[in-house]
C-alpha cells in the first residue's frame, strides 16, 4: 500500500512539471488576422503565452520589403509590434571593352611604359590611367593596364621670364628680365639679365635724372627642406654677384687756362645680392611659376670721387619654361580614341 501511494506521488509530480513546462512554452500562430483585434484577443485570452504573427512582402523599385507583424499579451493589454526589413540587391557593374579597343589599350600601355623605363621615376612627374580590361592583368601583371598619359623630368634646364619692381634709396624702378637656370632636387644655379632704371649721381650734368640701366646676375640657390612628397612647391635661399652698367655724365671741368673738358664715363660695377624665392611646379610639365624677394647693394659712381653705396629691394614674379625635360605622353585625340 505504501509503495502504491509513493508511486502515485511521483506520477503526480511528473504531471505538474509537464504542465508547468507547457504553460511556459510559446507558440507562434499564423492563422489569425493580426489586424483583427477582437479575434486576436479572444485567442490570446485562452493562450496568453502565444504570439500571433503574419509576414508580408512587396517590391519597391529594386528593393524587397518584408514586414513581420506580431500580436501578443503584455499583462492584460493587447500589444502589437511591426518589424520591417529591406533587402537591397548588390549590383556589380561590368564594363565590356571590345576587342579592338582592348588591343589598342594594350599597345598604348606597352609603348608608353617602355619609354618611361629609360628614366628615373623618382625624378619625374607622371600622369597615368589604368584599365583592368587589358590582356595580362588577369594573369597578375598589374602594370599591363597602365597607360602613361603625360610625364616629364621634375628638374633640369629652364628659361625664366620675370618682371618686378626695385625699391632703392635713390630711385624706384620697374624691372623686366630673362634668365637661364639649371635645377636639381636640392639646389639650382641661375644666370639672368634685366633692364631697369638707375639715377645720375650728384655731380652729373643731369643730377638725379633717371636713365636706363642693365644688370646681369649669377646666383646659386639651395632648398633647405621640402613641403610635399612630389617636391612641387619649392623654397630657395639664394645668393650671388651681379654687374650693373652705369653712366656718370660728369659736369664739364675747366682748367686754369680756361679750357673746358667733359669727363663722361661708363662701365660696370660689381654688387652682392641675396634673397628668397618660392616656386610652384606644374605637375608633369617641367614648367613653374615663382615669386622672389631680393636684396642688392648697388653703387653710384662719381667721377674722380668715392663711390656711393646704397641698398635696394627687388620684388618679382616670373615663369620658368622647362626644356630638355624628356617629356613623354599622348595627345588628347589619342587618349580619346582609346576610351
XYZ file of C-alpha atoms in Angstrom, residues 69-213:
145
model
C 3.671 41.906 -37.580
C 3.384 40.276 -34.125
C 0.450 40.471 -31.653
C 0.792 39.299 -28.028
C -0.414 39.956 -24.471
C 1.582 42.073 -22.057
C -0.220 41.546 -18.788
C -3.857 42.259 -19.691
C -3.028 44.588 -22.626
C -3.026 43.569 -26.254
C 0.256 44.661 -27.851
C 1.408 44.724 -31.475
C 4.892 45.102 -32.966
C 5.860 45.542 -36.601
C 9.339 44.847 -37.960
C 10.344 45.951 -41.489
C 13.375 44.528 -43.291
C 14.646 45.881 -46.638
C 16.663 43.582 -48.879
C 18.735 45.603 -51.363
C 20.456 43.606 -54.106
C 24.158 44.183 -54.774
C 24.670 45.267 -58.367
C 28.080 44.741 -59.955
C 28.814 46.888 -62.964
C 30.958 45.239 -65.587
C 32.421 47.353 -68.359
C 32.818 45.440 -71.562
C 35.638 46.614 -73.806
C 35.525 45.457 -77.373
C 38.461 43.543 -78.795
C 39.835 46.399 -80.905
C 39.916 48.872 -78.023
C 41.418 46.280 -75.698
C 44.217 45.698 -78.203
C 44.775 49.451 -78.608
C 44.927 49.869 -74.831
C 47.442 47.077 -74.532
C 49.630 48.534 -77.298
C 49.499 52.013 -75.720
C 50.365 50.536 -72.342
C 53.392 48.679 -73.697
C 54.683 51.648 -75.722
C 54.294 54.307 -73.028
C 55.699 52.125 -70.248
C 58.645 51.152 -72.427
C 59.518 54.838 -72.940
C 59.308 55.509 -69.202
C 61.727 52.680 -68.327
C 64.587 54.796 -69.669
C 64.101 57.405 -66.945
C 64.343 57.618 -63.169
C 60.801 57.514 -61.745
C 61.834 59.420 -58.618
C 62.891 62.432 -60.721
C 59.746 62.544 -62.856
C 56.119 63.637 -62.598
C 53.810 61.105 -64.251
C 50.084 61.067 -65.033
C 48.716 57.653 -65.959
C 45.415 55.848 -66.453
C 44.623 52.241 -65.642
C 42.371 49.677 -67.288
C 41.758 46.196 -65.889
C 40.385 45.021 -69.239
C 43.824 44.748 -70.837
C 45.349 41.360 -71.533
C 47.812 40.384 -68.830
C 46.048 41.981 -65.864
C 44.079 38.826 -65.113
C 47.359 36.878 -65.124
C 48.738 39.025 -62.324
C 50.663 41.682 -64.291
C 49.015 44.780 -62.821
C 51.212 47.113 -64.885
C 49.736 45.676 -68.080
C 46.783 48.060 -67.807
C 48.869 51.162 -67.026
C 48.902 53.793 -69.780
C 51.214 56.796 -69.284
C 49.286 59.904 -70.361
C 51.956 62.524 -69.627
C 55.354 62.534 -67.938
C 58.314 64.928 -67.605
C 61.511 65.406 -65.593
C 60.996 67.419 -62.426
C 64.438 69.018 -62.655
C 66.712 70.269 -65.401
C 67.073 73.250 -67.705
C 64.648 76.143 -67.825
C 64.241 79.652 -69.260
C 62.956 82.348 -66.898
C 60.910 85.390 -67.834
C 60.135 87.780 -64.986
C 59.004 91.290 -64.099
C 59.101 93.247 -60.876
C 59.836 96.452 -59.059
C 63.030 97.630 -57.421
C 62.853 99.926 -54.391
C 66.116 101.788 -53.832
C 67.373 104.732 -51.787
C 67.840 106.866 -54.871
C 65.336 105.543 -57.386
C 62.343 103.186 -57.634
C 62.092 101.370 -60.911
C 60.126 98.724 -62.848
C 62.270 95.798 -63.954
C 61.961 93.178 -66.687
C 64.347 90.299 -67.195
C 65.097 86.849 -68.552
C 67.394 84.081 -67.409
C 68.678 80.563 -67.772
C 68.571 78.102 -64.887
C 69.511 74.535 -64.086
C 67.870 72.808 -61.113
C 68.252 69.564 -59.218
C 66.449 68.040 -56.242
C 68.085 70.275 -53.586
C 69.825 73.085 -55.480
C 69.717 75.346 -58.518
C 72.003 77.714 -60.454
C 70.755 80.769 -62.347
C 72.150 83.324 -64.806
C 69.951 86.299 -65.686
C 69.923 89.685 -67.379
C 67.478 92.518 -66.737
C 66.709 96.123 -67.595
C 65.569 98.883 -65.261
C 66.239 102.463 -64.271
C 69.168 103.948 -62.410
C 69.834 107.586 -61.401
C 72.621 110.020 -62.160
C 74.765 110.896 -59.142
C 75.099 114.348 -57.577
C 77.975 115.601 -59.769
C 76.382 114.630 -63.103
C 75.149 117.180 -65.595
C 71.596 115.953 -65.114
C 71.971 115.021 -61.441
C 69.019 113.000 -60.133
C 67.628 112.155 -63.561
C 66.775 108.536 -64.443
C 68.480 106.575 -67.166
C 68.153 103.008 -68.441
C 70.489 100.561 -66.774
